[in-house]
Short mmCIF file of C-alpha atoms in Angstrom, two decimals:
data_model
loop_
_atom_site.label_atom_id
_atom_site.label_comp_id
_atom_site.label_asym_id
_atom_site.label_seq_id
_atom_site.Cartn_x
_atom_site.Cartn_y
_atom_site.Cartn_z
CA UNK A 1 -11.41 -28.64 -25.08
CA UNK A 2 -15.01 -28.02 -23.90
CA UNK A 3 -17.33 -25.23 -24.61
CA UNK A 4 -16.84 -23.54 -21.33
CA UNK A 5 -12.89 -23.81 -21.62
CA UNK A 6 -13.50 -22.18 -24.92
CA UNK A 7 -15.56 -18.98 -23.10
CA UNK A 8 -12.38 -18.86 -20.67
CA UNK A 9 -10.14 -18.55 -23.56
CA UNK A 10 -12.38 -15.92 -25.37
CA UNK A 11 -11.71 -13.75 -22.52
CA UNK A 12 -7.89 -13.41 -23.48
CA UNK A 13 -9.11 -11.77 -26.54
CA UNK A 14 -9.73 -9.20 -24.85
CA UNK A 15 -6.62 -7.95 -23.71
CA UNK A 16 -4.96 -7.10 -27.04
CA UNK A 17 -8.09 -4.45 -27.43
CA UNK A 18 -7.82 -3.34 -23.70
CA UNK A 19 -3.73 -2.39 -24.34
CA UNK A 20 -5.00 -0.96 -27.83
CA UNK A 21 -7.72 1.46 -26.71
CA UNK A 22 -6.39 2.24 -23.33
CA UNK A 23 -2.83 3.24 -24.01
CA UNK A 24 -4.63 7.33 -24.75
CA UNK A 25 -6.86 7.81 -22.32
CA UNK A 26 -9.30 9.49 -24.18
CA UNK A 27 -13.24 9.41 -22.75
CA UNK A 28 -14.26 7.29 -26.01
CA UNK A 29 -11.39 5.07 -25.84
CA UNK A 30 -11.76 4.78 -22.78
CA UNK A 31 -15.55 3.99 -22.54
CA UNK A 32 -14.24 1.05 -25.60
CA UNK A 33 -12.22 0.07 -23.05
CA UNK A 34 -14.63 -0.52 -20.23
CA UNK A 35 -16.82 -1.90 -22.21
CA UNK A 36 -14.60 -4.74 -22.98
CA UNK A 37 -13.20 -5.23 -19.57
CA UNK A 38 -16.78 -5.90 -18.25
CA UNK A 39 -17.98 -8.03 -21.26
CA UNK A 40 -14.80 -9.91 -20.68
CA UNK A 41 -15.37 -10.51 -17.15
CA UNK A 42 -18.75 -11.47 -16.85
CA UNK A 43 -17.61 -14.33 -19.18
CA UNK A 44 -16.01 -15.62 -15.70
CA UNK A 45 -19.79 -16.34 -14.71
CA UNK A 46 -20.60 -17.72 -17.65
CA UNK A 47 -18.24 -20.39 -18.34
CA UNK A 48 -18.19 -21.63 -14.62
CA UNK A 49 -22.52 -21.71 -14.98
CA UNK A 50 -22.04 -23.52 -18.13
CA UNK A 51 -19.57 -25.80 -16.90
CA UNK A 52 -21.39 -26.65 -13.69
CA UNK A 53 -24.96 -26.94 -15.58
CA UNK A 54 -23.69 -29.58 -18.16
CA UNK A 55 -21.47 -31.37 -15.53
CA UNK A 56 -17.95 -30.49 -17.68
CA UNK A 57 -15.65 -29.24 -15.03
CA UNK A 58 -12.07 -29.79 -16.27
CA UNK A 59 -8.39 -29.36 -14.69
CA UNK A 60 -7.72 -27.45 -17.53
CA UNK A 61 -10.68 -25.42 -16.49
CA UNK A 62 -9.94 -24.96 -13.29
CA UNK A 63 -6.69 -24.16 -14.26
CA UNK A 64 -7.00 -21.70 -17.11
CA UNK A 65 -10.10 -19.86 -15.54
CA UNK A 66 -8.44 -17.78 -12.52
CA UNK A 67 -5.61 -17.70 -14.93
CA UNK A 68 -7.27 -15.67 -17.37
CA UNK A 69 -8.96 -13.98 -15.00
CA UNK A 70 -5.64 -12.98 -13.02
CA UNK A 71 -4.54 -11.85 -16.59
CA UNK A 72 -7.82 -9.59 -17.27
CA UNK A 73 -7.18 -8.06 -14.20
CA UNK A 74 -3.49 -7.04 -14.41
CA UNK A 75 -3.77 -5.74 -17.92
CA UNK A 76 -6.28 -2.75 -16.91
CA UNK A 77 -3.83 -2.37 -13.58
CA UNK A 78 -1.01 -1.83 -15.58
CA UNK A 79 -2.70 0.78 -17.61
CA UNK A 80 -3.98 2.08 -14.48
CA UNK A 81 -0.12 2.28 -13.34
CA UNK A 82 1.18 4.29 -16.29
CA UNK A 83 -1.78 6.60 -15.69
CA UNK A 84 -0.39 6.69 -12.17
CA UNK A 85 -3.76 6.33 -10.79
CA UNK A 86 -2.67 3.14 -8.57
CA UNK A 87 0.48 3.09 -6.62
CA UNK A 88 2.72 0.54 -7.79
CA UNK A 89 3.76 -1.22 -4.55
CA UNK A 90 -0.26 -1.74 -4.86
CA UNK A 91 -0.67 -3.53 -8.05
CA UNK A 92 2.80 -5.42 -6.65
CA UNK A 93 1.26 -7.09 -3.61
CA UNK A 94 -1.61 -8.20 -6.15
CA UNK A 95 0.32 -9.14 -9.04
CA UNK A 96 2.81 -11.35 -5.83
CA UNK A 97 -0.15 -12.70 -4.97
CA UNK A 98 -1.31 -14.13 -7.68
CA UNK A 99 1.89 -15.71 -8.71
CA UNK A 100 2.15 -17.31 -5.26
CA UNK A 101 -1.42 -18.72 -5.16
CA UNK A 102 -1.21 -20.09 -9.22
CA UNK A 103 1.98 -21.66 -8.19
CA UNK A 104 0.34 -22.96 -5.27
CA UNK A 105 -2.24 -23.99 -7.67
CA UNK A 106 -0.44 -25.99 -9.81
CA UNK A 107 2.24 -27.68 -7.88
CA UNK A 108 1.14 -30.81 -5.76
CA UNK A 109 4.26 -30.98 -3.58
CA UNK A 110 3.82 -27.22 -2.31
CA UNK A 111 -0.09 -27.93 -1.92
CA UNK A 112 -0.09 -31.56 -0.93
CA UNK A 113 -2.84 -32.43 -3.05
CA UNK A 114 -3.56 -34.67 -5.89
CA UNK A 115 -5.80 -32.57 -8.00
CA UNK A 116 -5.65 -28.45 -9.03
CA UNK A 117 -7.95 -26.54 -6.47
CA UNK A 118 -10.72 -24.52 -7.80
CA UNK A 119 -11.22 -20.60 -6.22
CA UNK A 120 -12.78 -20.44 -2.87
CA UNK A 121 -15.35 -17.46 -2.05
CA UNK A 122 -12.75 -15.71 -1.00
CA UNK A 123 -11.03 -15.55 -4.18
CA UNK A 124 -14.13 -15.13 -5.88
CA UNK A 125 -15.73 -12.08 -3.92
CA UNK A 126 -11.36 -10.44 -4.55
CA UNK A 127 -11.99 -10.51 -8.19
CA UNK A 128 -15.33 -8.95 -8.11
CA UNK A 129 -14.49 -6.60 -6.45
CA UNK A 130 -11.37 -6.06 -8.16
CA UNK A 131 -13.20 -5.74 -11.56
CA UNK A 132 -15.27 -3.38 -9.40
CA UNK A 133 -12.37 -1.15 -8.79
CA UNK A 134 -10.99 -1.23 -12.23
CA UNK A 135 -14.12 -0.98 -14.35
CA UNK A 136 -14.91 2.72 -12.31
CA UNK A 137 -11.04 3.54 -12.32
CA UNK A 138 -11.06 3.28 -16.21
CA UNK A 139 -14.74 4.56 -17.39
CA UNK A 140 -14.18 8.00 -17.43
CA UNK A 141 -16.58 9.30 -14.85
CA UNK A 142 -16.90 12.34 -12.47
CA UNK A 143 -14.29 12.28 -9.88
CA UNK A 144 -16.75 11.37 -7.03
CA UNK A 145 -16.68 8.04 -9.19
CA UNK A 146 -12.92 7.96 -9.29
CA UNK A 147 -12.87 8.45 -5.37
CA UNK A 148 -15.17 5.74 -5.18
CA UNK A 149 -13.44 2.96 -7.28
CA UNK A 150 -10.19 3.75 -5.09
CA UNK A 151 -11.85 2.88 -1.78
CA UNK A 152 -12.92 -0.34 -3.59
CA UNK A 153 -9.40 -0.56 -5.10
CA UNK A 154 -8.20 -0.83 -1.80
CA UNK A 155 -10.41 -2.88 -0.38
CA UNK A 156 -9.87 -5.40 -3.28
CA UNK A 157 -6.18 -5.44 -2.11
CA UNK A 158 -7.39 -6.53 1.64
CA UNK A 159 -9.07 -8.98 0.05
CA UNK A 160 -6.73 -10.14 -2.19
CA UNK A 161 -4.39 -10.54 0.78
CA UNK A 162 -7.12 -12.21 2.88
CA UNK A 163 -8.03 -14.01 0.35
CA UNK A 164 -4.32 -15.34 -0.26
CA UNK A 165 -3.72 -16.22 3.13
CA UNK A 166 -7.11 -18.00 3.59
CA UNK A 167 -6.18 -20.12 0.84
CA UNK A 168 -2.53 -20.83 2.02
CA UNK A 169 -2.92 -21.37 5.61
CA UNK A 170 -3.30 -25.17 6.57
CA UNK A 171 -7.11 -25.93 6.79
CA UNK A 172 -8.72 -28.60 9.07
CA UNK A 173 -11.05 -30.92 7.28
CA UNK A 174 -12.62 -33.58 9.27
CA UNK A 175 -9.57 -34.54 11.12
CA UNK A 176 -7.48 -34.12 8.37
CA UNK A 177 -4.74 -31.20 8.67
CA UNK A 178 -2.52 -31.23 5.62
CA UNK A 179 -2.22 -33.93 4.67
CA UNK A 180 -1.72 -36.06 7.24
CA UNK A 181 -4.66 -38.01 8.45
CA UNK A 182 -5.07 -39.56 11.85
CA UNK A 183 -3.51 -42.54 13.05
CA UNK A 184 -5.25 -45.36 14.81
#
């Protein structure tokens, strides 16, 4: 394992913390809370910049990095649930998304492809936003705040829907569709 699989793995650290502060949703816990969340998740940056700068891009990377990050994100939005903050049919289509698109990840016969894809922008720009949306949901703000991070909450589920069926959706690549490639 490489130094920027190692960052990627650091960020599942912070999970235990999140479900430890977070449970009471006291302002200081909750500021503890944020705090980690957003240290955790601009470790998605780094890793990718540090894998891209010393030219040690992995499959285990590209595996384990929207992994963990599809973790960091469902931990705070089932927090967010028992505060009932976010409807749960909500956090469903996210959580359904993200199993379908990790499976579709993974699995060469449902993806007809040799290799494990890496996130498009699409899939990038969801999870900003969607740390977005969580970081203002938690912190504990003025409501104007709250209002705020729920228009962005829903907007990170369009995206994460877009997002989902941009990346399922057969793409044309130079006469390729699928994988089939032209005859002749």
């Amino acid at each position: 394992m490489n130094v920027p699989n190692w960052v990627t793995v650091s960020r599942l650290l912070a999970l235990p913390l999140l479900f430890l502060w977070l449970p009471t949703p006291g302002a200081e816990t909750r500021w503890w809370g944020v705090s980690i969340f957003l240290l955790a998740a601009s470790t998605d940056w780094l890793d990718g910049y540090l894998a891209r700068r010393f030219n040690q891009v992995t499959e285990l990377g590209k595996f384990l990095d929207p992994l963990v990050d599809k973790l960091l994100v469902l931990g705070p939005l089932l927090i967010l649930l028992t505060w009932q903050m976010v409807p749960a049919w909500a956090v469903g289509l996210i959580l359904a998304r993200e199993l379908v698109i990790a499976g579709w990840r993974v699995n060469p016969q449902l993806a007809s492809q040799t290799e494990i894809a890496g996130a498009n922008l699409w899939g990038k720009v969801k999870t900003v936003t969607q740390i977005m949306a969580i970081a203002l949901l938690l912190a504990p703000l003025p409501k104007i705040y709250g209002q705020i991070g729920m228009v962005i909450f829903w907007l990170a589920v369009v995206l994460t829907l877009i997002s989902g069926l941009i990346y399922l959706l057969p793409q044309t690549n130079k006469g390729v569709v699928g994988n089939q490639t032209p005859q002749g």
